[in-house]
Short mmCIF file of C-alpha atoms in Angstrom, two decimals:
data_model
loop_
_atom_site.label_atom_id
_atom_site.label_comp_id
_atom_site.label_asym_id
_atom_site.label_seq_id
_atom_site.Cartn_x
_atom_site.Cartn_y
_atom_site.Cartn_z
CA MET A 27 6.43 13.20 -0.69
CA HIS A 28 5.08 16.75 -0.74
CA ILE A 29 3.25 17.69 -3.91
CA ARG A 30 4.37 21.04 -5.28
CA ASP A 31 2.12 23.61 -6.85
CA GLY A 32 1.89 23.28 -10.60
CA ILE A 33 2.06 19.49 -10.71
CA LEU A 34 -1.66 18.94 -10.22
CA SER A 35 -4.26 20.84 -12.22
CA PRO A 36 -6.36 23.44 -10.34
CA GLU A 37 -9.50 21.32 -10.76
CA VAL A 38 -7.88 18.35 -9.02
CA CYS A 39 -6.59 20.68 -6.30
CA VAL A 40 -10.10 22.02 -5.68
CA VAL A 41 -11.69 18.57 -5.52
CA THR A 42 -9.04 17.13 -3.19
CA GLY A 43 -9.19 20.33 -1.16
CA LEU A 44 -12.93 19.93 -0.63
CA ILE A 45 -12.53 16.29 0.42
CA SER A 46 -9.76 17.24 2.85
CA LEU A 47 -11.83 20.11 4.21
CA ALA A 48 -14.65 17.72 5.03
CA ALA A 49 -12.25 15.21 6.59
CA VAL A 50 -10.49 17.84 8.71
CA GLY A 51 -13.84 19.26 9.83
CA TYR A 52 -15.03 15.80 10.82
CA SER A 53 -11.77 15.12 12.68
CA LEU A 54 -12.14 18.42 14.56
CA ARG A 55 -15.65 17.53 15.67
CA LYS A 56 -14.64 14.04 16.77
CA LEU A 57 -11.56 15.38 18.54
CA ARG A 58 -13.59 17.87 20.53
CA LEU A 59 -15.66 14.99 21.89
CA ASP A 60 -12.67 12.73 22.31
CA LEU A 61 -10.06 14.87 24.02
CA GLU A 62 -12.28 17.75 25.21
CA ASP A 63 -10.14 20.58 26.59
CA ARG A 64 -6.92 18.65 26.03
CA ALA A 65 -7.36 18.79 22.25
CA VAL A 66 -5.29 21.92 21.64
CA PRO A 67 -2.19 21.15 23.75
CA LEU A 68 -2.00 17.45 22.88
CA THR A 69 -2.60 17.79 19.16
CA GLY A 70 -0.44 20.89 18.83
CA MET A 71 2.39 19.18 20.66
CA LEU A 72 2.03 16.00 18.63
CA ALA A 73 2.24 18.06 15.44
CA SER A 74 5.41 19.74 16.73
CA VAL A 75 6.95 16.33 17.49
CA VAL A 76 6.15 15.00 14.03
CA PHE A 77 7.61 18.17 12.56
CA ALA A 78 10.81 17.92 14.62
CA GLY A 79 11.00 14.16 14.07
CA GLN A 80 11.11 14.72 10.32
CA MET A 81 14.35 16.65 10.82
CA VAL A 82 16.19 13.55 12.04
CA ASN A 83 17.92 11.89 9.10
CA PHE A 84 18.28 8.15 8.97
CA PRO A 85 21.29 6.77 7.11
CA LEU A 86 20.62 4.34 4.26
CA ILE A 87 23.11 1.56 3.66
CA GLY A 88 25.72 2.53 1.10
CA LEU A 89 23.75 5.45 -0.26
CA PRO A 90 24.56 9.16 -0.05
CA VAL A 91 20.90 10.02 0.59
CA SER A 92 19.02 9.55 3.83
CA GLY A 93 15.43 8.96 4.77
CA HIS A 94 13.26 10.46 7.46
CA LEU A 95 10.07 9.77 9.38
CA LEU A 96 6.71 10.76 7.90
CA GLY A 97 4.82 10.07 11.08
CA GLY A 98 1.17 9.55 10.13
CA VAL A 99 0.85 6.09 11.64
CA LEU A 100 3.08 6.92 14.63
CA ALA A 101 0.85 9.89 15.48
CA ALA A 102 -2.30 7.77 15.05
CA VAL A 103 -0.95 5.09 17.36
CA MET A 104 -0.17 7.70 20.01
CA LEU A 105 -3.38 9.77 20.01
CA GLY A 106 -5.85 8.09 17.67
CA PRO A 107 -6.84 8.86 14.06
CA TRP A 108 -8.59 12.19 14.62
CA ALA A 109 -5.70 13.87 16.41
CA ALA A 110 -3.24 12.30 13.96
CA CYS A 111 -5.11 13.58 10.91
CA LEU A 112 -5.12 17.08 12.40
CA ALA A 113 -1.48 16.85 13.46
CA ILE A 114 -0.37 15.91 9.94
CA THR A 115 -2.57 18.69 8.55
CA LEU A 116 -0.90 21.20 10.88
CA VAL A 117 2.57 19.96 9.92
CA LEU A 118 1.74 20.32 6.23
CA VAL A 119 0.32 23.82 6.72
CA VAL A 120 3.39 24.97 8.67
CA GLN A 121 5.75 23.43 6.12
CA ALA A 122 3.90 25.18 3.30
CA VAL A 123 3.54 28.65 4.81
CA LEU A 124 6.70 28.82 6.91
CA PHE A 125 9.22 26.94 4.76
CA ASN A 126 7.60 26.86 1.31
CA ASP A 127 7.89 23.08 1.37
CA GLY A 128 4.91 21.68 -0.51
CA GLY A 129 2.38 23.76 -2.41
CA LEU A 130 -0.32 26.08 -1.15
CA LEU A 131 -2.91 25.18 -3.76
CA SER A 132 -2.04 21.49 -3.56
CA LEU A 133 -2.28 21.53 0.24
CA GLY A 134 -5.63 19.75 -0.03
CA ALA A 135 -4.11 16.93 -2.04
CA ASN A 136 -1.22 16.61 0.41
CA ILE A 137 -3.61 16.48 3.37
CA LEU A 138 -5.73 13.87 1.60
CA ASN A 139 -2.74 11.67 0.74
CA MET A 140 -0.87 11.85 4.03
CA GLY A 141 -3.32 13.05 6.66
CA VAL A 142 -6.56 11.35 5.69
CA VAL A 143 -5.40 8.20 3.94
CA GLY A 144 -2.16 8.05 5.93
CA ALA A 145 -3.52 8.60 9.42
CA TRP A 146 -7.14 7.39 9.21
CA GLY A 147 -6.40 4.48 6.91
CA GLY A 148 -3.14 3.62 8.64
CA TYR A 149 -4.93 3.57 11.99
CA ALA A 150 -7.70 1.33 10.63
CA ILE A 151 -5.16 -1.20 9.39
CA TYR A 152 -3.27 -0.95 12.69
CA THR A 153 -6.42 -1.62 14.73
CA ILE A 154 -7.50 -4.57 12.63
CA ILE A 155 -4.08 -6.25 12.73
CA ARG A 156 -3.80 -5.64 16.47
CA LYS A 157 -7.17 -7.15 17.16
CA TRP A 158 -6.31 -10.09 14.95
CA LEU A 159 -3.05 -10.65 16.84
CA GLY A 160 -4.84 -10.55 20.19
CA ASN A 161 -4.35 -6.99 21.46
CA GLY A 162 -1.24 -7.73 23.53
CA THR A 163 1.02 -4.79 24.32
CA MET A 164 3.76 -5.87 21.94
CA THR A 165 1.34 -6.48 19.06
CA ALA A 166 1.36 -2.72 18.56
CA ILE A 167 4.77 -2.95 16.88
CA PRO A 168 4.05 -5.38 14.02
CA ALA A 169 0.64 -3.77 13.48
CA ALA A 170 2.15 -0.28 13.22
CA VAL A 171 4.96 -1.52 10.95
CA ILE A 172 2.54 -3.05 8.45
CA ALA A 173 0.17 -0.08 8.66
CA ALA A 174 3.05 2.34 8.02
CA TRP A 175 4.13 0.50 4.88
CA PHE A 176 0.58 0.37 3.54
CA SER A 177 -0.08 4.02 4.29
CA VAL A 178 2.97 5.17 2.31
CA LEU A 179 2.11 2.99 -0.66
CA ALA A 180 -1.54 4.09 -0.58
CA ALA A 181 -0.43 7.73 -0.56
CA ALA A 182 1.77 7.07 -3.60
CA ALA A 183 -1.09 5.34 -5.40
CA LEU A 184 -3.42 8.20 -4.64
CA PHE A 185 -0.86 10.65 -5.97
CA CYS A 186 -0.61 8.65 -9.20
CA PHE A 187 -4.39 8.78 -9.48
CA GLU A 188 -4.49 12.55 -8.90
CA PHE A 189 -1.62 13.06 -11.32
CA GLY A 190 -3.41 10.92 -13.89
CA CYS A 191 -6.56 13.03 -13.49
CA SER A 192 -4.51 16.23 -13.88
CA THR A 193 -2.99 15.14 -17.18
CA GLY A 194 -6.03 13.15 -18.29
CA SER A 195 -6.54 15.06 -21.52
CA GLN A 196 -2.97 14.53 -22.75
CA GLU A 197 -2.36 11.75 -25.23
CA PHE A 198 0.69 10.19 -23.61
CA HIS A 199 0.85 7.30 -21.16
CA LEU A 200 1.96 7.66 -17.57
CA ARG A 201 2.55 4.00 -16.90
CA GLY A 202 6.33 4.41 -16.77
CA ILE A 203 6.27 7.21 -14.23
CA PHE A 204 3.68 5.38 -12.14
CA THR A 205 5.89 2.31 -12.01
CA LEU A 206 8.86 4.43 -10.91
CA MET A 207 6.73 6.21 -8.36
CA VAL A 208 5.40 3.01 -6.82
CA LEU A 209 8.81 1.31 -6.73
CA TYR A 210 10.36 4.36 -5.09
CA HIS A 211 7.59 4.60 -2.51
CA ALA A 212 7.68 0.89 -1.78
CA LEU A 213 11.26 1.53 -0.64
CA ILE A 214 10.34 4.70 1.27
CA GLY A 215 7.56 2.71 2.89
CA VAL A 216 10.04 0.13 4.16
CA GLY A 217 12.06 2.95 5.73
CA GLU A 218 8.95 4.50 7.26
CA ALA A 219 7.85 1.12 8.61
CA LEU A 220 11.25 0.45 10.20
CA ILE A 221 11.45 3.92 11.77
CA THR A 222 7.88 3.74 13.08
CA GLY A 223 8.55 0.31 14.52
CA SER A 224 11.77 1.23 16.27
CA VAL A 225 10.42 4.50 17.70
CA LEU A 226 7.33 2.68 18.93
CA SER A 227 9.35 -0.10 20.56
CA PHE A 228 11.32 2.56 22.46
CA VAL A 229 8.11 4.28 23.60
CA LEU A 230 6.62 0.93 24.63
CA SER A 231 9.70 0.07 26.66
CA ARG A 232 9.48 3.35 28.61
CA ARG A 233 5.82 4.31 28.81
CA PRO A 234 3.57 1.46 27.67
CA ASP A 235 0.64 3.26 29.30
CA LEU A 236 0.76 5.96 26.62
CA ILE A 237 -0.38 3.56 23.94
CA SER A 238 -3.95 2.52 24.55
CA ILE A 239 -5.58 -0.66 23.31
CA PRO A 240 -8.04 0.12 20.53
CA GLY A 241 -10.84 -1.90 22.11
CA ALA A 242 -14.55 -1.42 22.51
CA ALA A 243 -14.09 2.29 23.14
CA SER A 244 -12.28 2.58 19.82
CA PRO A 245 -12.95 5.89 18.12
CA ILE A 246 -13.59 4.13 14.84
CA THR A 247 -16.54 1.79 14.57
CA ASN A 248 -16.01 -1.63 13.09
CA VAL A 249 -17.63 -0.90 9.75
CA SER A 250 -15.82 2.33 9.02
CA GLN A 251 -12.62 0.66 10.18
CA PHE A 252 -13.04 -2.05 7.58
CA VAL A 253 -13.94 0.47 4.93
CA MET A 254 -10.87 2.64 5.62
CA ALA A 255 -8.56 -0.37 5.80
CA GLY A 256 -10.08 -1.66 2.59
CA VAL A 257 -9.55 1.65 0.81
CA VAL A 258 -5.91 1.84 1.88
CA GLY A 259 -5.18 -1.80 1.17
CA GLY A 260 -6.94 -1.56 -2.17
CA LEU A 261 -5.03 1.56 -3.16
CA ALA A 262 -1.75 -0.10 -2.21
CA ILE A 263 -2.54 -3.26 -4.14
CA ALA A 264 -3.78 -1.27 -7.12
CA ALA A 265 -0.54 0.68 -7.02
CA ILE A 266 1.43 -2.51 -7.37
CA LEU A 267 -0.78 -4.20 -9.92
CA ALA A 268 -2.01 -1.43 -12.20
CA PRO A 269 1.35 -0.51 -13.78
CA LEU A 270 2.18 -4.18 -14.26
CA LYS A 271 -0.81 -4.79 -16.51
CA SER A 272 0.80 -4.68 -19.94
CA ASP A 273 -0.51 -3.37 -23.22
CA HIS A 274 -0.41 -6.84 -24.74
CA PRO A 275 -3.46 -9.03 -24.46
CA ASP A 276 -3.08 -11.51 -21.65
CA GLY A 277 -2.55 -15.21 -22.13
CA LEU A 278 -6.20 -16.15 -22.41
CA ASP A 279 -6.93 -13.34 -24.88
CA GLN A 280 -4.05 -14.46 -27.06
CA VAL A 281 -5.23 -18.05 -27.10
CA VAL A 282 -8.71 -16.89 -28.02
CA GLN A 283 -7.37 -14.84 -30.92
CA GLN A 284 -5.09 -17.59 -32.22
CA THR A 285 -7.59 -20.39 -32.12
CA GLY A 286 -10.43 -18.22 -33.32
CA MET A 287 -12.72 -19.21 -30.52
CA GLU A 288 -14.81 -16.12 -31.04
CA ALA A 289 -17.85 -17.88 -29.69
CA ARG A 290 -16.26 -17.70 -26.25
CA GLN A 291 -16.33 -13.94 -26.56
CA ILE A 292 -19.91 -13.86 -25.33
CA GLU A 293 -18.86 -15.41 -22.09
CA ARG A 294 -16.22 -12.75 -21.55
CA ASP A 295 -18.52 -9.91 -22.51
CA GLY A 296 -20.65 -10.80 -19.57
CA LEU A 297 -17.93 -9.71 -17.17
CA VAL A 298 -18.43 -6.44 -15.38
CA PHE A 299 -14.95 -5.05 -15.80
CA GLN A 300 -14.20 -6.02 -19.35
CA GLY A 301 -10.46 -6.41 -19.80
CA TYR A 302 -10.03 -4.70 -16.42
CA GLU A 303 -11.12 -1.40 -17.91
CA LEU A 304 -14.12 0.68 -16.92
CA PRO A 305 -16.25 1.85 -19.83
CA LEU A 306 -15.20 5.52 -19.81
CA PRO A 307 -15.46 7.88 -22.79
CA ARG A 308 -12.87 6.99 -25.42
CA GLY A 309 -10.31 9.25 -27.04
CA PHE A 310 -9.61 11.07 -23.82
CA GLY A 311 -6.44 9.30 -22.66
CA TRP A 312 -8.41 7.54 -19.98
CA SER A 313 -6.90 4.13 -20.55
CA THR A 314 -4.30 4.09 -17.78
CA LEU A 315 -6.66 5.81 -15.41
CA ALA A 316 -9.44 3.34 -16.10
CA THR A 317 -7.06 0.46 -15.53
CA SER A 318 -6.07 1.82 -12.13
CA LEU A 319 -9.66 2.59 -11.23
CA ALA A 320 -10.76 -0.89 -12.20
CA GLY A 321 -7.94 -2.28 -10.12
CA ILE A 322 -9.08 -0.31 -7.09
CA LEU A 323 -12.73 -1.20 -7.61
CA GLY A 324 -11.85 -4.85 -8.11
CA THR A 325 -9.90 -4.90 -4.87
CA LEU A 326 -12.78 -3.26 -3.04
CA VAL A 327 -15.20 -5.85 -4.42
CA VAL A 328 -12.89 -8.66 -3.30
CA PHE A 329 -12.65 -7.03 0.08
CA GLY A 330 -16.43 -6.77 0.34
CA ILE A 331 -16.77 -10.47 -0.46
CA ALA A 332 -14.12 -11.35 2.11
CA MET A 333 -15.91 -9.23 4.69
CA GLY A 334 -19.24 -10.89 3.95
CA LEU A 335 -17.68 -14.34 4.22
CA GLY A 336 -15.99 -13.39 7.48
CA LYS A 337 -19.29 -12.24 8.97
CA GLY A 338 -21.10 -15.33 7.77
CA ALA A 339 -18.51 -17.84 8.88
CA ARG A 340 -17.93 -16.38 12.36
CA TRP A 341 -14.40 -17.61 12.71
CA ASN A 342 -13.46 -18.78 16.13
CA LEU A 343 -11.02 -15.98 16.91
CA PRO A 344 -9.73 -15.68 20.46
CA VAL A 345 -11.82 -13.09 22.26
CA ILE A 346 -9.69 -10.75 24.32
CA GLU A 347 -11.29 -8.72 27.05
CA SER A 348 -10.17 -5.23 26.24
CA GLY A 349 -9.39 -3.61 29.56
CA GLU A 350 -9.86 -0.01 30.50
CA PRO A 351 -8.27 2.14 27.82
CA HIS A 352 -5.38 3.79 29.59
CA GLY A 353 -6.69 7.26 30.15
CA ARG A 354 -4.18 9.92 30.84
CA MET B 22 -1.05 35.32 21.74
CA ALA B 23 0.27 36.20 18.36
CA ASP B 24 2.26 39.29 19.24
CA ASN B 25 4.98 37.50 21.21
CA SER B 26 6.37 35.80 18.13
CA PRO B 27 10.15 35.62 18.14
CA VAL B 28 10.41 36.38 14.43
CA VAL B 29 11.00 40.03 13.63
CA THR B 30 10.10 40.92 10.07
CA PRO B 31 11.50 44.01 8.41
CA ILE B 32 9.01 46.56 7.15
CA GLY B 33 9.07 46.73 3.37
CA PRO B 34 6.92 47.98 0.52
CA CYS B 35 5.06 44.64 0.41
CA ASP B 36 3.77 45.18 3.96
CA ALA B 37 1.46 47.90 2.67
CA ILE B 38 -0.71 45.18 1.12
CA PRO B 39 -3.18 43.68 3.63
CA GLY B 40 -2.51 40.10 4.75
CA THR B 41 -5.60 38.70 3.08
CA ALA B 42 -4.62 40.24 -0.22
CA ARG B 43 -1.10 38.81 0.02
CA LEU B 44 -2.40 35.28 0.42
CA ALA B 45 -5.02 35.78 -2.30
CA LEU B 46 -2.45 37.29 -4.66
CA THR B 47 -0.11 34.33 -4.26
CA LEU B 48 -2.92 31.85 -4.87
CA LEU B 49 -3.97 33.85 -7.93
CA VAL B 50 -0.46 33.74 -9.41
CA ILE B 51 -0.28 29.97 -8.85
CA VAL B 52 -3.69 29.34 -10.45
CA VAL B 53 -2.98 31.62 -13.40
CA SER B 54 0.40 30.00 -14.05
CA SER B 55 -1.28 26.58 -14.09
CA LEU B 56 -3.91 27.69 -16.56
CA ILE B 57 -1.67 29.33 -19.18
CA PRO B 58 -1.02 26.91 -22.06
CA LEU B 59 2.54 26.53 -23.35
CA GLU B 60 1.77 28.34 -26.64
CA HIS B 61 1.41 31.56 -24.68
CA TRP B 62 4.87 31.33 -23.17
CA PRO B 63 5.38 35.13 -23.10
CA ALA B 64 2.69 35.19 -20.41
CA HIS B 65 4.81 32.78 -18.37
CA GLY B 66 7.77 35.10 -18.80
CA LEU B 67 5.71 38.10 -17.73
CA LEU B 68 4.52 36.24 -14.64
CA LEU B 69 8.10 35.29 -13.78
CA VAL B 70 9.17 38.93 -14.06
CA VAL B 71 6.30 40.02 -11.79
CA VAL B 72 7.13 37.37 -9.18
CA PHE B 73 10.80 38.23 -9.34
CA ALA B 74 10.02 41.91 -8.86
CA GLY B 75 7.93 40.99 -5.84
CA LEU B 76 10.78 38.95 -4.41
CA SER B 77 13.27 41.79 -4.80
CA LEU B 78 10.77 44.21 -3.20
CA ALA B 79 10.46 41.80 -0.29
CA GLY B 80 14.24 41.98 0.17
CA VAL B 81 15.08 38.41 -0.83
CA THR B 82 18.76 38.23 -1.73
CA LEU B 83 20.04 36.48 -4.85
CA GLY B 84 22.23 34.16 -2.78
CA TYR B 85 19.24 32.93 -0.77
CA LEU B 86 17.21 32.50 -3.93
CA ALA B 87 20.02 30.49 -5.52
CA ARG B 88 20.29 28.23 -2.47
CA ARG B 89 16.56 27.53 -2.38
CA LEU B 90 16.43 26.90 -6.14
CA MET B 91 19.45 24.57 -5.89
CA LEU B 92 17.43 22.36 -3.54
CA PHE B 93 14.22 22.67 -5.52
CA LEU B 94 15.20 22.49 -9.20
CA PRO B 95 17.00 19.11 -9.39
CA MET B 96 13.94 17.24 -8.10
CA LEU B 97 11.67 19.13 -10.47
CA LEU B 98 13.98 18.48 -13.44
CA VAL B 99 14.10 14.74 -12.74
CA PHE B 100 10.35 14.52 -12.18
CA GLY B 101 9.60 16.43 -15.39
CA LEU B 102 12.10 14.42 -17.43
CA SER B 103 10.76 11.07 -16.29
CA VAL B 104 7.56 11.50 -18.32
CA PRO B 105 9.04 12.08 -21.82
CA ILE B 106 11.98 9.72 -21.16
CA THR B 107 9.62 6.79 -20.72
CA GLN B 108 7.99 7.53 -24.10
CA LEU B 109 10.51 9.08 -26.46
CA HIS B 110 8.32 8.78 -29.54
CA ARG B 111 5.61 11.10 -28.26
CA GLU B 112 6.21 14.75 -29.12
CA SER B 113 3.54 16.12 -26.80
CA ALA B 114 5.32 14.85 -23.69
CA TRP B 115 8.26 17.20 -24.21
CA GLY B 116 6.01 20.25 -24.47
CA TRP B 117 4.17 19.11 -21.37
CA MET B 118 7.49 18.78 -19.53
CA VAL B 119 8.55 22.36 -20.33
CA SER B 120 5.19 23.72 -19.28
CA LEU B 121 5.42 21.70 -16.02
CA TRP B 122 8.85 23.19 -15.30
CA LEU B 123 7.56 26.73 -15.91
CA ARG B 124 4.41 26.23 -13.82
CA CYS B 125 6.25 24.71 -10.88
CA THR B 126 9.05 27.29 -10.86
CA ILE B 127 6.61 30.21 -10.94
CA SER B 128 4.52 28.65 -8.16
CA PHE B 129 7.61 27.94 -6.08
CA LEU B 130 8.85 31.52 -6.39
CA ALA B 131 5.39 32.86 -5.57
CA GLY B 132 5.32 30.69 -2.45
CA LEU B 133 8.77 31.96 -1.54
CA TRP B 134 7.49 35.52 -1.80
CA LEU B 135 4.57 34.71 0.47
CA ILE B 136 6.69 33.22 3.25
CA HIS B 137 8.80 36.37 3.19
CA VAL B 138 5.98 38.88 3.35
CA LEU B 139 3.40 37.06 5.48
CA PRO B 140 4.53 36.56 9.09
CA PHE B 141 2.93 33.63 10.87
CA PRO B 142 0.80 35.69 13.32
CA GLU B 143 -0.62 37.58 10.38
CA LEU B 144 -1.40 34.30 8.65
CA LEU B 145 -3.32 33.15 11.73
CA ALA B 146 -5.34 36.36 11.72
CA THR B 147 -6.02 35.91 8.01
CA LEU B 148 -7.15 32.33 8.57
CA LEU B 149 -9.55 33.49 11.30
CA ARG B 150 -10.91 36.13 8.95
CA TRP B 151 -11.41 33.44 6.29
CA ARG B 152 -13.67 31.52 8.70
CA CYS B 153 -11.12 28.83 9.51
CA PRO B 154 -12.32 26.93 12.65
CA PRO B 155 -10.87 28.70 15.73
CA LEU B 156 -9.89 25.34 17.24
CA LEU B 157 -7.64 24.61 14.25
CA VAL B 158 -6.12 28.10 14.40
CA ALA B 159 -5.48 27.66 18.13
CA MET B 160 -3.69 24.37 17.43
CA LEU B 161 -1.64 26.06 14.73
CA ALA B 162 -0.70 28.86 17.11
CA PHE B 163 0.19 26.32 19.79
CA MET B 164 2.30 24.35 17.36
CA TYR B 165 4.10 27.46 16.14
CA ARG B 166 5.04 28.27 19.70
CA TYR B 167 6.34 24.78 20.52
CA ILE B 168 8.16 24.04 17.26
CA PHE B 169 11.06 26.20 18.36
CA ILE B 170 11.14 24.70 21.85
CA LEU B 171 11.19 21.17 20.46
CA TRP B 172 13.79 22.24 17.95
CA ASP B 173 16.05 23.27 20.82
CA GLU B 174 15.26 20.01 22.58
CA LEU B 175 16.28 18.13 19.45
CA ALA B 176 19.49 20.15 19.24
CA ARG B 177 20.35 19.15 22.81
CA LEU B 178 19.62 15.49 22.06
CA ARG B 179 21.80 15.76 18.95
CA GLN B 180 24.64 17.27 20.93
CA ALA B 181 24.42 14.47 23.46
CA ARG B 182 24.40 11.99 20.60
CA GLU B 183 27.54 13.46 19.03
CA ALA B 184 29.25 13.50 22.42
CA ARG B 185 28.63 9.77 22.68
CA ASN B 186 30.54 8.97 19.50
CA PHE B 187 27.62 8.86 17.07
CA GLY B 188 28.35 7.85 13.49
CA SER B 189 31.49 5.87 14.12
CA GLY B 190 29.69 2.65 14.92
CA SER B 191 27.67 0.40 12.71
CA TRP B 192 24.83 1.50 10.50
CA LYS B 193 22.38 -0.44 12.62
CA ARG B 194 23.46 1.27 15.85
CA ASP B 195 23.08 4.72 14.31
CA TRP B 196 19.61 3.78 13.18
CA VAL B 197 18.59 2.59 16.64
CA THR B 198 20.10 5.71 18.25
CA ASN B 199 18.10 7.95 15.92
CA ALA B 200 14.89 6.06 16.60
CA GLN B 201 15.47 6.34 20.35
CA MET B 202 16.09 10.06 19.92
CA ILE B 203 12.71 10.55 18.25
CA GLY B 204 11.09 8.31 20.86
CA LEU B 205 12.60 10.33 23.68
CA LEU B 206 11.51 13.57 22.02
CA LEU B 207 8.00 12.16 21.73
CA LEU B 208 7.87 11.11 25.39
CA ARG B 209 9.25 14.42 26.66
CA ALA B 210 6.86 16.36 24.44
CA MET B 211 3.84 14.39 25.59
CA GLU B 212 4.79 14.97 29.22
CA ARG B 213 5.31 18.64 28.41
CA ALA B 214 1.86 18.75 26.81
CA GLU B 215 0.36 17.38 30.04
CA ARG B 216 2.11 20.06 32.09
CA THR B 217 1.09 22.77 29.63
CA HIS B 218 -2.48 21.57 29.77
CA GLN B 219 -2.45 21.83 33.58
CA ALA B 220 -1.02 25.34 33.32
CA MET B 221 -3.66 26.29 30.77
CA LEU B 222 -6.39 24.97 33.07
CA ALA B 223 -4.96 26.99 35.93
CA ARG B 224 -5.30 30.09 33.75
CA GLY B 225 -8.94 29.49 32.96
CA TRP B 226 -8.74 27.41 29.77
CA ASP B 227 -12.11 25.82 29.01
CA GLY B 228 -11.39 24.26 25.64
CA SER B 229 -12.79 27.05 23.49
CA PRO B 230 -10.07 29.25 22.02
CA LYS B 231 -10.26 33.01 22.29
CA PHE B 232 -7.98 35.29 20.33
CA LEU B 233 -6.78 38.60 21.63
CA GLY B 234 -6.22 41.37 19.16
CA THR B 235 -8.19 39.89 16.31
CA GLU B 236 -10.65 42.79 16.54
CA ALA B 237 -7.86 45.33 16.19
CA ARG B 238 -6.43 43.46 13.22
CA LYS B 239 -9.65 43.63 11.30
CA GLY B 240 -9.20 47.32 10.75
CA GLU B 241 -5.95 47.08 8.81
#
């Protein structure tokens, strides 16, 4: 999961580093308002737990390898997205400078993939699913399980994107490695989801008061929640779909070529994302990248439409009075 | 806060370099190794020699180096190979793979040098000097202190787990036991954080971190 130095190009490291810097700075500001003087002990301790929790190996059926917790969503469920983003950042920093696990220069990319997309995005998905299920105490488990799976897959997709940008000028395709990457992380995501779910069910059985209901006092506003959830969901879906899009023309294209219905071409030219590929400069090995990007953009557009429809239709969802968030 | 660290580092020739320069030097080596194209492979070799010299100056033994590389290299080899294997007909992929291996190995060794010559308290001081937000540095210092305590806690939980016949039951039971172990660790840690917070308040904590000794460190 940790990106090593040398895998991403320095330019990509700088860009992801700047994005992470902004995200961590924003989290720090929010956290100061949110937890006040408890920010340092709670976040520092949470980071230590995530760090220690990653040391516990989970056996995998019939395999000599074992999996472990990643913890982004678990941390977000416990203390909210801001503390979780910082906790994951701290874990990554300590792993890099104390154990040489994960790169120094690629720290920004690691924070972006796991801390920002993992914790913020995972929390957004968690909140939305929980609200949708009715905010009962036990709804935290399915919501966290789904969010954990999505966060891992989104991190893998983002890595593929960064990796694609790093090797963008090369003339070979990365579709094969992306497919491997996504398949592998789909499995890791199942493990992460199961671990998150079982740890959370234990915590809920002992101290349900520790897990607050993300209600009206939610640290994320509705709009940004939807945006974050959309980004993560879109990345995850793009991860699954982008490598599957083959080099061959799809069924419709083939029919058009065979029957010579070139007149229909005009109709297709009118589409925004022609052949699911953004019009980027040619001869630069952009093809795979553009496909992925178009996939992500397409998903976001679909999500925007769905959101608009949802707002317009005003579905009759059960309204749950969110009680006092359990302050501790 | 930083001077009570349990880790004692031996004084070596690398300690003569200031902390800031050590971090900057490592980052420089990593960036340079990423920027050298494969055609200039002697430069890669030169960089490897420099990093290796640094490692031996820092007192890293060959056995330790071999153990770390044994864990690191297989993953790198597989990752590098997966690109050309999926497209055998493209020549450029093989060259890219070799250059990836060189880049990553040099960066890994440079990182290994850094963790041997830059003790954590010094890193915190360096981060403060580099205008890192004090709140983040305080969290990092707090985490560094509690990692070892939680590690011990985990060791005790593990011992209790082994004593209760762990690993001889079904796969599912082991899984549940492990999850409960993490859950218990989480609960105990959160309660510990509450107690620590109370203790910090009793000692005048107001939420804004202050670092002792950072002024003295600036002069080094």
